[in-house]
Coordinates of C-alpha atoms in Angstrom, one line a residue:
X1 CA -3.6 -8.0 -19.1
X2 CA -2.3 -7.0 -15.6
X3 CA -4.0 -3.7 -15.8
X4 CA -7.6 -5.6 -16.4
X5 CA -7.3 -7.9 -13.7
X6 CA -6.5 -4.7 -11.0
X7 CA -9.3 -3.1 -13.3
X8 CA -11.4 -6.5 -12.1
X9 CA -10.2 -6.4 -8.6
X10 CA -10.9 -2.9 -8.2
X11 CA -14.4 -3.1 -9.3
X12 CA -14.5 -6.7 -7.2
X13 CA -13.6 -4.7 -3.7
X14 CA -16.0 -1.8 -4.5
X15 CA -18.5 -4.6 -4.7
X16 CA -18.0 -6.2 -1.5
X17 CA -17.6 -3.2 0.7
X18 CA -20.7 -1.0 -1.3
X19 CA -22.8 -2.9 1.5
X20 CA -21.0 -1.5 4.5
X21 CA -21.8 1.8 6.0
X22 CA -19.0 4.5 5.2
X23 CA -16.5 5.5 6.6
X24 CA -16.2 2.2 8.7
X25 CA -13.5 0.6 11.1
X26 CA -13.5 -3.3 11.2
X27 CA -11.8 -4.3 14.3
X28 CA -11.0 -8.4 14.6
X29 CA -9.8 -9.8 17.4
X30 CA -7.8 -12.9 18.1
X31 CA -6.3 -14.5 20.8
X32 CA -3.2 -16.6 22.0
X33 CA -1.4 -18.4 25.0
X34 CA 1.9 -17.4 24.7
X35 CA 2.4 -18.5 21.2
X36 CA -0.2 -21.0 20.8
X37 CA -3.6 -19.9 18.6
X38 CA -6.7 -20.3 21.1
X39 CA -10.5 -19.4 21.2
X40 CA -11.9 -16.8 22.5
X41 CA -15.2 -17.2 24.3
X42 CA -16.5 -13.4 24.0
X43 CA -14.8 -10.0 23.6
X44 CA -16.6 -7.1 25.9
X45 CA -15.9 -3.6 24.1
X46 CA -16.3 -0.4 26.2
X47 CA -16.0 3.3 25.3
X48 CA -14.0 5.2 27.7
X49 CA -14.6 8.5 26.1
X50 CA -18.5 8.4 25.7
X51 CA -19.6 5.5 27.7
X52 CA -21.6 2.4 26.8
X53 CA -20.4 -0.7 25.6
X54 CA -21.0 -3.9 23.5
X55 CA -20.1 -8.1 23.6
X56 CA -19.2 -9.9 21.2
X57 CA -19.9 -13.8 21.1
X58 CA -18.0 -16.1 19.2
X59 CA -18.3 -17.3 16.8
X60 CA -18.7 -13.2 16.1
X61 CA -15.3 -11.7 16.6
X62 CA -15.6 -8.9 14.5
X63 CA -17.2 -5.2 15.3
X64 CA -17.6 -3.3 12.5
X65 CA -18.0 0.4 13.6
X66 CA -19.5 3.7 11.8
X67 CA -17.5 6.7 12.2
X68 CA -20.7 8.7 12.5
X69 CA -23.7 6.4 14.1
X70 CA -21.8 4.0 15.5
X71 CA -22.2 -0.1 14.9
X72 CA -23.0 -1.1 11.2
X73 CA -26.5 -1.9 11.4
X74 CA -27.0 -4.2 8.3
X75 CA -29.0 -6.9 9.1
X76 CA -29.1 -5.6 13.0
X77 CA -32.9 -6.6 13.0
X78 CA -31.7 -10.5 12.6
X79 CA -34.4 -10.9 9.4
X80 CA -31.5 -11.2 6.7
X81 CA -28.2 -13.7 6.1
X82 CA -25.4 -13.2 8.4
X83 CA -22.0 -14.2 7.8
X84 CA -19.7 -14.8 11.3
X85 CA -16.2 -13.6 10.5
X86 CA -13.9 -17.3 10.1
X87 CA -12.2 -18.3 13.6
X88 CA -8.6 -18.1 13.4
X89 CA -8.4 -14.8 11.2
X90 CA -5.8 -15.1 9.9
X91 CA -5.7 -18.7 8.5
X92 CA -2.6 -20.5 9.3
X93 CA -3.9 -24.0 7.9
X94 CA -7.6 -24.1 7.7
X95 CA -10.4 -21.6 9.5
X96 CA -13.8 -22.4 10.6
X97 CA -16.9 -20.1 8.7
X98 CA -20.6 -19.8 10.2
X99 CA -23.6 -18.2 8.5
X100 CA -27.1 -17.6 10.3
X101 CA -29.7 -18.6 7.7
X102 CA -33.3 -17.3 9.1
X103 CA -35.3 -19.7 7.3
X104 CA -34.8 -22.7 5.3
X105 CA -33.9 -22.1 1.6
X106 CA -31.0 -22.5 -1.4
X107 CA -27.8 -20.8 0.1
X108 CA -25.0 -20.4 -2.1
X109 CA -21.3 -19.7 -1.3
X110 CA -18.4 -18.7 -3.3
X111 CA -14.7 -17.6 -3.0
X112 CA -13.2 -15.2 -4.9
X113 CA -9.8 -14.7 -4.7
X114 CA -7.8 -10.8 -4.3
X115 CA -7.9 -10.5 -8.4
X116 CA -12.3 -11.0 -8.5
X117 CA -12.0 -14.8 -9.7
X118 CA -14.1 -17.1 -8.6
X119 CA -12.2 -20.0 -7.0
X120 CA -14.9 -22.2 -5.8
X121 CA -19.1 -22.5 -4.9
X122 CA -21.0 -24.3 -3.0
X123 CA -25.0 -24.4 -2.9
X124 CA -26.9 -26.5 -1.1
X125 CA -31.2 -26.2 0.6
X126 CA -29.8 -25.1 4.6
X127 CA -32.6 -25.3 7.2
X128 CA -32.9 -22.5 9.5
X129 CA -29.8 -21.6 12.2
X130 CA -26.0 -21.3 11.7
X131 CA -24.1 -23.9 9.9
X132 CA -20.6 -24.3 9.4
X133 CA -18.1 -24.3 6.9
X134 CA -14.5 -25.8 7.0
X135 CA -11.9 -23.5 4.4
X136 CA -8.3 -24.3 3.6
X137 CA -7.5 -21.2 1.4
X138 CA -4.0 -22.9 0.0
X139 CA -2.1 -19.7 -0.2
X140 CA -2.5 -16.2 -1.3
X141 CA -3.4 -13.3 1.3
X142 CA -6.3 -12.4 0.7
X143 CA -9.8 -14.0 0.2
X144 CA -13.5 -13.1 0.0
X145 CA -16.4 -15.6 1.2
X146 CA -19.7 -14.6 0.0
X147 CA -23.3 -16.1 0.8
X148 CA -26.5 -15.4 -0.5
X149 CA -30.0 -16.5 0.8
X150 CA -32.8 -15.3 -1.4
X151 CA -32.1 -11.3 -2.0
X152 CA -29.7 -11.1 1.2
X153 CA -25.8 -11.3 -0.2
X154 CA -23.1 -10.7 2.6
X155 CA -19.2 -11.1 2.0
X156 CA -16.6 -11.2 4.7
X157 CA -12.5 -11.2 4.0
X158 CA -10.6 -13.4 5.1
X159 CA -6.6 -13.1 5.7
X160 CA -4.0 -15.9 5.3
X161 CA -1.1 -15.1 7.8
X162 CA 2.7 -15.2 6.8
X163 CA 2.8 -18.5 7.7
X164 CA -0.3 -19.6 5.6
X165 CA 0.4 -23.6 4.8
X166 CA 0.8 -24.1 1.3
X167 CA -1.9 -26.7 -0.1
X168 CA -5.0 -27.4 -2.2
X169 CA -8.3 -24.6 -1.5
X170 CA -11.2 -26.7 -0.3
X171 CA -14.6 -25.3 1.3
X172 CA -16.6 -28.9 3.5
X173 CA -19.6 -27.9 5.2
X174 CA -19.0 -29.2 8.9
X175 CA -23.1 -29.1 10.3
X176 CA -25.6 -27.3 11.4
X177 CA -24.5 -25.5 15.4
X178 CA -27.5 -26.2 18.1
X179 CA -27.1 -22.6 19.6
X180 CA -28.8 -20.2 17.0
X181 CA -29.1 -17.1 19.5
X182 CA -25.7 -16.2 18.2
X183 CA -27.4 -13.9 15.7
X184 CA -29.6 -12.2 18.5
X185 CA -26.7 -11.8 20.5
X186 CA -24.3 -10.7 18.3
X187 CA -26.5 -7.9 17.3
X188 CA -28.8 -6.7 20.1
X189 CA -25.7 -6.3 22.0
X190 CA -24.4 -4.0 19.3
X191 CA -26.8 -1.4 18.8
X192 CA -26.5 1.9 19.9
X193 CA -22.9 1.5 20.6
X194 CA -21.5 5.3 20.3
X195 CA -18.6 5.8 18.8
X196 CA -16.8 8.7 17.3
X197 CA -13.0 9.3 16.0
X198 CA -10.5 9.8 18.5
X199 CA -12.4 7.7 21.4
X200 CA -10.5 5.5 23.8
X201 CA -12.0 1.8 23.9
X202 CA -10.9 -0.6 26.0
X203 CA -11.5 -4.3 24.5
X204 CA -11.8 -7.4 27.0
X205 CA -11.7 -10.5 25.9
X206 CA -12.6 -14.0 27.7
X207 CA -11.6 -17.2 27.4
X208 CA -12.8 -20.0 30.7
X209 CA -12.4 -17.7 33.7
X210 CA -9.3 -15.6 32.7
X211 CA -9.8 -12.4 31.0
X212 CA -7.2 -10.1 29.1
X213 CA -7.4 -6.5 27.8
X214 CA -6.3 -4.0 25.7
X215 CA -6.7 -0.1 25.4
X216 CA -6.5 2.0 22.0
X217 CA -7.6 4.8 20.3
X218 CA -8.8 3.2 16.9
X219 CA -8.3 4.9 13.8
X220 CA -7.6 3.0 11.4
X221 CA -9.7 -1.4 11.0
X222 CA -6.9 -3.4 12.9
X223 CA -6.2 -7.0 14.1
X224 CA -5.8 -6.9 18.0
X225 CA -4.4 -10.3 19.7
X226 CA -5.6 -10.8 23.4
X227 CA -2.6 -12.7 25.3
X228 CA -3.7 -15.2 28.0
X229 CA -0.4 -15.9 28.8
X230 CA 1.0 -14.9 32.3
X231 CA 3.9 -15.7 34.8
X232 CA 6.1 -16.2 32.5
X233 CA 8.9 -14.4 30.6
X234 CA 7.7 -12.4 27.7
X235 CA 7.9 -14.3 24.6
X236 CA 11.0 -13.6 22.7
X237 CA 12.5 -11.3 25.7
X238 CA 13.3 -13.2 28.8
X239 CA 15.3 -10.5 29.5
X240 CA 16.6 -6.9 29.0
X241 CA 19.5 -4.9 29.5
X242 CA 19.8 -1.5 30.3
X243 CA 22.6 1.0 31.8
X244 CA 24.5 -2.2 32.8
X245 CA 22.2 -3.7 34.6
X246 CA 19.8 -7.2 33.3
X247 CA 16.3 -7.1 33.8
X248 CA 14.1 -10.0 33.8
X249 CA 10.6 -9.4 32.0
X250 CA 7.4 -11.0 32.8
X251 CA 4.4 -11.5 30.5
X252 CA 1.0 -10.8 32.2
X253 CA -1.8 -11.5 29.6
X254 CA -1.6 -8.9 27.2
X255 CA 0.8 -6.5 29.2
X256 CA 4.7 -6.9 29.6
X257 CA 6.5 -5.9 32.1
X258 CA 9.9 -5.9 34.1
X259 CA 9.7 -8.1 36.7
X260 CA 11.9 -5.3 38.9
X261 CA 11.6 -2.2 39.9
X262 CA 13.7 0.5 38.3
X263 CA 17.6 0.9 39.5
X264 CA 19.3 3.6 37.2
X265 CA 21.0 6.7 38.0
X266 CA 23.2 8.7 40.7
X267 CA 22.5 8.0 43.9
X268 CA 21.6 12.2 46.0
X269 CA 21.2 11.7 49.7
X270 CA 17.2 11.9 50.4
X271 CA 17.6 15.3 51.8
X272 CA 18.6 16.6 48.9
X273 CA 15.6 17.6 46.2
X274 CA 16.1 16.3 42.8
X275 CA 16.8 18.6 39.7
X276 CA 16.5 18.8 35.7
X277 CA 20.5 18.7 35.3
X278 CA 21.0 16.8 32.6
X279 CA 22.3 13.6 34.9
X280 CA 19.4 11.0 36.2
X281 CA 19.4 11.0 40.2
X282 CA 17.9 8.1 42.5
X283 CA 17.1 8.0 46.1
X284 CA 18.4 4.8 47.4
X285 CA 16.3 3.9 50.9
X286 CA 18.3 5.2 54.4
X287 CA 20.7 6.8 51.3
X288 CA 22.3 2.7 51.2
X289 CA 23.2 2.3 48.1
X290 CA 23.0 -1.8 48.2
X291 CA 19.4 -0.7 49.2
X292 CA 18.8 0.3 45.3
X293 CA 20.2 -3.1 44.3
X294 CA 17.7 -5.0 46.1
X295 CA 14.5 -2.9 45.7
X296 CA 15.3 -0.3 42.9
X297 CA 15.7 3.6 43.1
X298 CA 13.0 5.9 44.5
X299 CA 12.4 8.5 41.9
X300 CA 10.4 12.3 42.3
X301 CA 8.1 12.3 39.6
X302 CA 9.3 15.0 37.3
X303 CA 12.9 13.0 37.7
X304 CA 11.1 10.0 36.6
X305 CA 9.4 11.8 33.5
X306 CA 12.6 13.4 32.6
X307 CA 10.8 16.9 33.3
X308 CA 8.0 15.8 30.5
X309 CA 4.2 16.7 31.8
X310 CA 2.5 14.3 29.5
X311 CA 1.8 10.9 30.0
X312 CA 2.9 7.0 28.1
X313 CA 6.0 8.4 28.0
X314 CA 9.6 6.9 28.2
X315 CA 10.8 9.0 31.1
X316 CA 13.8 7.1 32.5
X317 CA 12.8 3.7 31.6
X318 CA 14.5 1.7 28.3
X319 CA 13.5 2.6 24.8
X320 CA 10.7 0.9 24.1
X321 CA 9.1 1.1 27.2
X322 CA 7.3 3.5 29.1
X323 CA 6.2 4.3 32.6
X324 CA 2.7 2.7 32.6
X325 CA -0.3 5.5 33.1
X326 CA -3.1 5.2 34.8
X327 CA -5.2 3.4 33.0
X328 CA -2.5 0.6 32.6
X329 CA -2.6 0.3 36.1
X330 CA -6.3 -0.5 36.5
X331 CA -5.8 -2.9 33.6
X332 CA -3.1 -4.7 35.2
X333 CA -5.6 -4.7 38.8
X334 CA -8.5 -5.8 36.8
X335 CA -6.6 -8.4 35.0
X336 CA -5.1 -10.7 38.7
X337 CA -8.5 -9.4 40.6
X338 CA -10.2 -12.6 41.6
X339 CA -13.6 -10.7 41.8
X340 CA -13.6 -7.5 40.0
X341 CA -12.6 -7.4 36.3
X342 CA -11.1 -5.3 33.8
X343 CA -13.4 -1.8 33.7
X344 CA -15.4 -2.4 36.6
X345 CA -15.9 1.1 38.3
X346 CA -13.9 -0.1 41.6
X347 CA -11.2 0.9 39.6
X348 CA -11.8 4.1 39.0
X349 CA -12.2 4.9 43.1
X350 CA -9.4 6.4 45.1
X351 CA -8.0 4.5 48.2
X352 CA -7.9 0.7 48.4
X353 CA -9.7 -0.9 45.9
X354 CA -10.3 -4.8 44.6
X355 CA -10.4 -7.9 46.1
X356 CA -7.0 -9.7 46.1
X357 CA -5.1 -7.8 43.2
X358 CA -2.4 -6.5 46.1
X359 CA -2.1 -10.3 46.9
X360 CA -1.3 -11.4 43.6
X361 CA 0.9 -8.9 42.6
X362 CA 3.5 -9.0 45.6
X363 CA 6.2 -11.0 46.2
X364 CA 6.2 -13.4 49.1
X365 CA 7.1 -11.2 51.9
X366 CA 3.8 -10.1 52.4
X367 CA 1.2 -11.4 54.9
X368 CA -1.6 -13.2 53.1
X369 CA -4.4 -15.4 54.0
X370 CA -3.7 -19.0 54.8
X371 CA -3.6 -21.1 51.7
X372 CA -3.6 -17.9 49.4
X373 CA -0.4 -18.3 47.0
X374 CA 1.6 -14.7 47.2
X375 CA 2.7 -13.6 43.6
X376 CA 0.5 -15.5 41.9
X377 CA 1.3 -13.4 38.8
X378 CA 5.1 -13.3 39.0
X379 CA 4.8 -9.3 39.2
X380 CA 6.9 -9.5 42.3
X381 CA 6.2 -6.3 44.0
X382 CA 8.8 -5.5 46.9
X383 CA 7.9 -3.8 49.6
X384 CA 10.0 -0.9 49.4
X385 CA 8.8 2.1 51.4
X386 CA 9.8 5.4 49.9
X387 CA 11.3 8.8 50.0
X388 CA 9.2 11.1 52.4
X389 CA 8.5 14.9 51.7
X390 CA 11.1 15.6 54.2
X391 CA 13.8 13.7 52.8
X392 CA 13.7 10.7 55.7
X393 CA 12.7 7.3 54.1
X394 CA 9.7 5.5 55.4
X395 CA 7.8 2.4 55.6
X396 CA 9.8 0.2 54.0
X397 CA 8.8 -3.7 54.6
X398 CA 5.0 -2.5 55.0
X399 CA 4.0 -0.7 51.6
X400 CA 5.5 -0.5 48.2
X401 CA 4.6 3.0 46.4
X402 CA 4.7 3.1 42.8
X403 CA 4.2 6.0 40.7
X404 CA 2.2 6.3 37.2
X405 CA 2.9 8.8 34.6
X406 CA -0.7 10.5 35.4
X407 CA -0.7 13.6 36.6
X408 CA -3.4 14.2 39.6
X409 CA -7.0 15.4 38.1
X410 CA -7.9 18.9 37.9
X411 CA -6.5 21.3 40.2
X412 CA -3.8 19.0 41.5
X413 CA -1.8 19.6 38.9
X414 CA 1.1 19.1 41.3
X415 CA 0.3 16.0 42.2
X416 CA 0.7 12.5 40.5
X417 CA -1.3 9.3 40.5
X418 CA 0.8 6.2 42.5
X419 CA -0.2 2.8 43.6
X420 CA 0.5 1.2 47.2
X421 CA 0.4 -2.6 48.3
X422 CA 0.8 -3.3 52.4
X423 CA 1.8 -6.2 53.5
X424 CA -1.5 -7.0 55.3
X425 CA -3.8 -6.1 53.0
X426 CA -5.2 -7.8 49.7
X427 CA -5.9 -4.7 47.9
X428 CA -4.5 -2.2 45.9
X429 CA -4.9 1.6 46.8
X430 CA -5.0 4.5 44.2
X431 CA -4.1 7.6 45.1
X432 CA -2.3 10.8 44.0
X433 CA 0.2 12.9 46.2
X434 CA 2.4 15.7 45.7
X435 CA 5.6 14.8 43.3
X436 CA 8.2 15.1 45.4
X437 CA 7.9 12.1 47.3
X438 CA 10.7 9.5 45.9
X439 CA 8.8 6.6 44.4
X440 CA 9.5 3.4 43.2
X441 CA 9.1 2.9 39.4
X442 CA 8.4 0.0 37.2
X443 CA 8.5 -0.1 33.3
X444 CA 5.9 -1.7 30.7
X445 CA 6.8 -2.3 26.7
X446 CA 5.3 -0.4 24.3

């Protein structure tokens, strides 16, 4: 008997993915504050590797992509039935279900649960738009939700989570929505969205005026949670210790990281050069060692990557964590900007760069406008000064200087990409130096 119903559910999954281009990705995306389930508005996803890049609008918060042509184009002309994937995915308690019906005919809906059976149907004449359906799956993992409108048949899946309230399945219909252009938006964005194994996409996602982003190299159809969340501890990690010494962590939207700059090591005087010898060194500014307790070490950049030449890598920070690239950087920027968000090109510029991302990110020792509220983001840059090519220590109260783990682009392969913040200006300046400078450094969990 139990080999006839994996038999059943076999044959039931072949089904409901036959439809879908192959080989496929299927990338959902959810969102929380702190630990509380909210709704995203839209989801912007942009390829980093080839360009271009597509919105999502919800209810739609699903992309499913080709590994060859890009975006699965079923129903991409807007002619045929469209099922929205349910908002939350997974179900805790109950989700919400909308389906785009072109014209006004019989639509019926079933579930079927992991096994193929069919645990419940609905039909009813829908007039043209998208209507919604209420669904309490009652337990389980795993279930399918299929609709068909005359010869168009679509099926989504839908996840319980681990927390999935126990309870009696029940599908209501909740009403007909007044705002129809989902379809057309959902897919005209979509189309022609390139996409290929191995590229990097950065997803944003928007909820009111806040936005929140993530980067990944998808392989492999994942769930990725946006958190809106931000100057506050990281959930379950207030703090952290490490070589004796507590860190406090702070959670800005979907990135946490310490709250201080890096303080771990040997203290060399700053006219000495620092050296793979098995023993971490620091620079501590005018070679004060209280000076490292306040502000954190300054670090060359090979010392800081423990003599590794690749970046997201550990280095000297706790396991776990990593010395944030690049990239991470311009997330974080695009993430507290007031007027430039996440992947706008004024990241990608050298020098100072952004609106007010320097003024939200330091700490209240900085000169900022009138009004403006310093440290908006709890990030609590200091600023530190650093560790000059000729071993004298500069600057300090005036900039902070904070490494990345990116090396400098081609031909300055002896240089390394680094942030500054000064005290009198708003922005945030990208640039890339030689290595040798000492550096502050700040860590960011895996």
């Amino acid at each position: 008997m139990k080999k006839t119903a994996f038999v059943i559910a076999l044959l039931f999954l072949c089904v409901v993915t036959s439809t879908a281009q192959k080989p496929s990705l299927e990338l959902t995306f959810t969102a929380i504050d702190s630990a509380t389930h909210i709704q995203l508005d839209s989801i912007k996803v942009m390829n980093r590797s080839q360009g271009g890049d597509t919105v999502l609008y919800y209810p739609d918060t699903v992309l499913v992509l080709d590994y060859i042509t890009g975006v699965d184009e079923v129903n991409s002309n807007g002619d045929g039935l469209r099922i929205y994937q349910n908002y939350p995915n997974p179900v805790i308690e109950s989700t919400t279900i909308s389906i785009y019906v072109p014209e006004k005919g019989l639509v019926r809906c079933m579930i079927n649960d992991i096994m193929g059976r069919v645990v419940h149907q609905y039909e009813e004449v829908l007039e043209s738009g998208v209507h919604s359906f209420s669904y309490s799956p009652g337990g389980g993992e795993m279930s399918f939700f299929t609709a068909q409108w005359k010869d168009s048949r679509e099926t989504i899946k839908i996840l319980q989570s681990n927390i999935t309230k126990s309870g009696s399945l029940s599908l209501s219909y909740i009403g007909m929505d007044d705002a129809p252009e989902y379809e057309i938006k959902a897919f005209a964005a979509k189309e022609g969205f390139p996409f290929e194994l191995g590229d990097k996409l950065y997803y944003i996602g928007y909820v009111d005026t806040l936005e929140g982003g993530l980067i990944d190299v998808p392989e492999i159809s994942k769930i990725y949670t946006f958190q809106f969340a931000y100057n506050i501890p990281c959930p379950g990690m207030p703090t952290i210790t490490y070589e004796g010494q507590v860190y406090h962590t702070v959670q800005i939207f979907s990135q946490c990281w310490l709250k201080e700059n890096l303080n771990v090591g040997t203290m060399i005087p700053g006219l000495e050069e620092m050296s793979d010898n098995g023993i971490i060194e620091k620079y501590c500014y005018n070679d004060v060692e209280d000076s490292c307790v306040k502000y954190g070490g300054l670090y060359q950049w090979n010392e800081m990557m423990l003599y590794k030449q690749y970046p997201n890598i550990s280095g000297i920070c706790p396991p776990d964590w990593h010395i944030p690239t690049d990239e991470e950087w311009k997330f974080l920027e695009g993430m507290v900007d007031s007027q430039y968000g996440v992947g706008e090109i004024v990241w990608d510029s050298l020098h100072c760069r952004g609106f007010d991302a320097g003024n939200n990110l330091k700490e209240k020792e900085a000169i900022v406008p009138s009004g403006w509220t310093p440290n908006k983001f709890g990030f609590s840059m200091l600023l530190c000064g650093e560790r000059s090519l000729k071993g004298s220590f500069v600057r300090i109260h005036n900039s902070s200087e904070t490494y990345t783990s990116t090396r400098g682009p081609d031909g300055y392969s002896l240089n390394a990409y680094f942030r500054s913040m000064y005290k009198i200006l708003g922005c945030s300046e990208r640039m890339y130096s030689s290595k040798q400078y000492g550096k502050s450094v700040r860590c960011i969990k895996d």
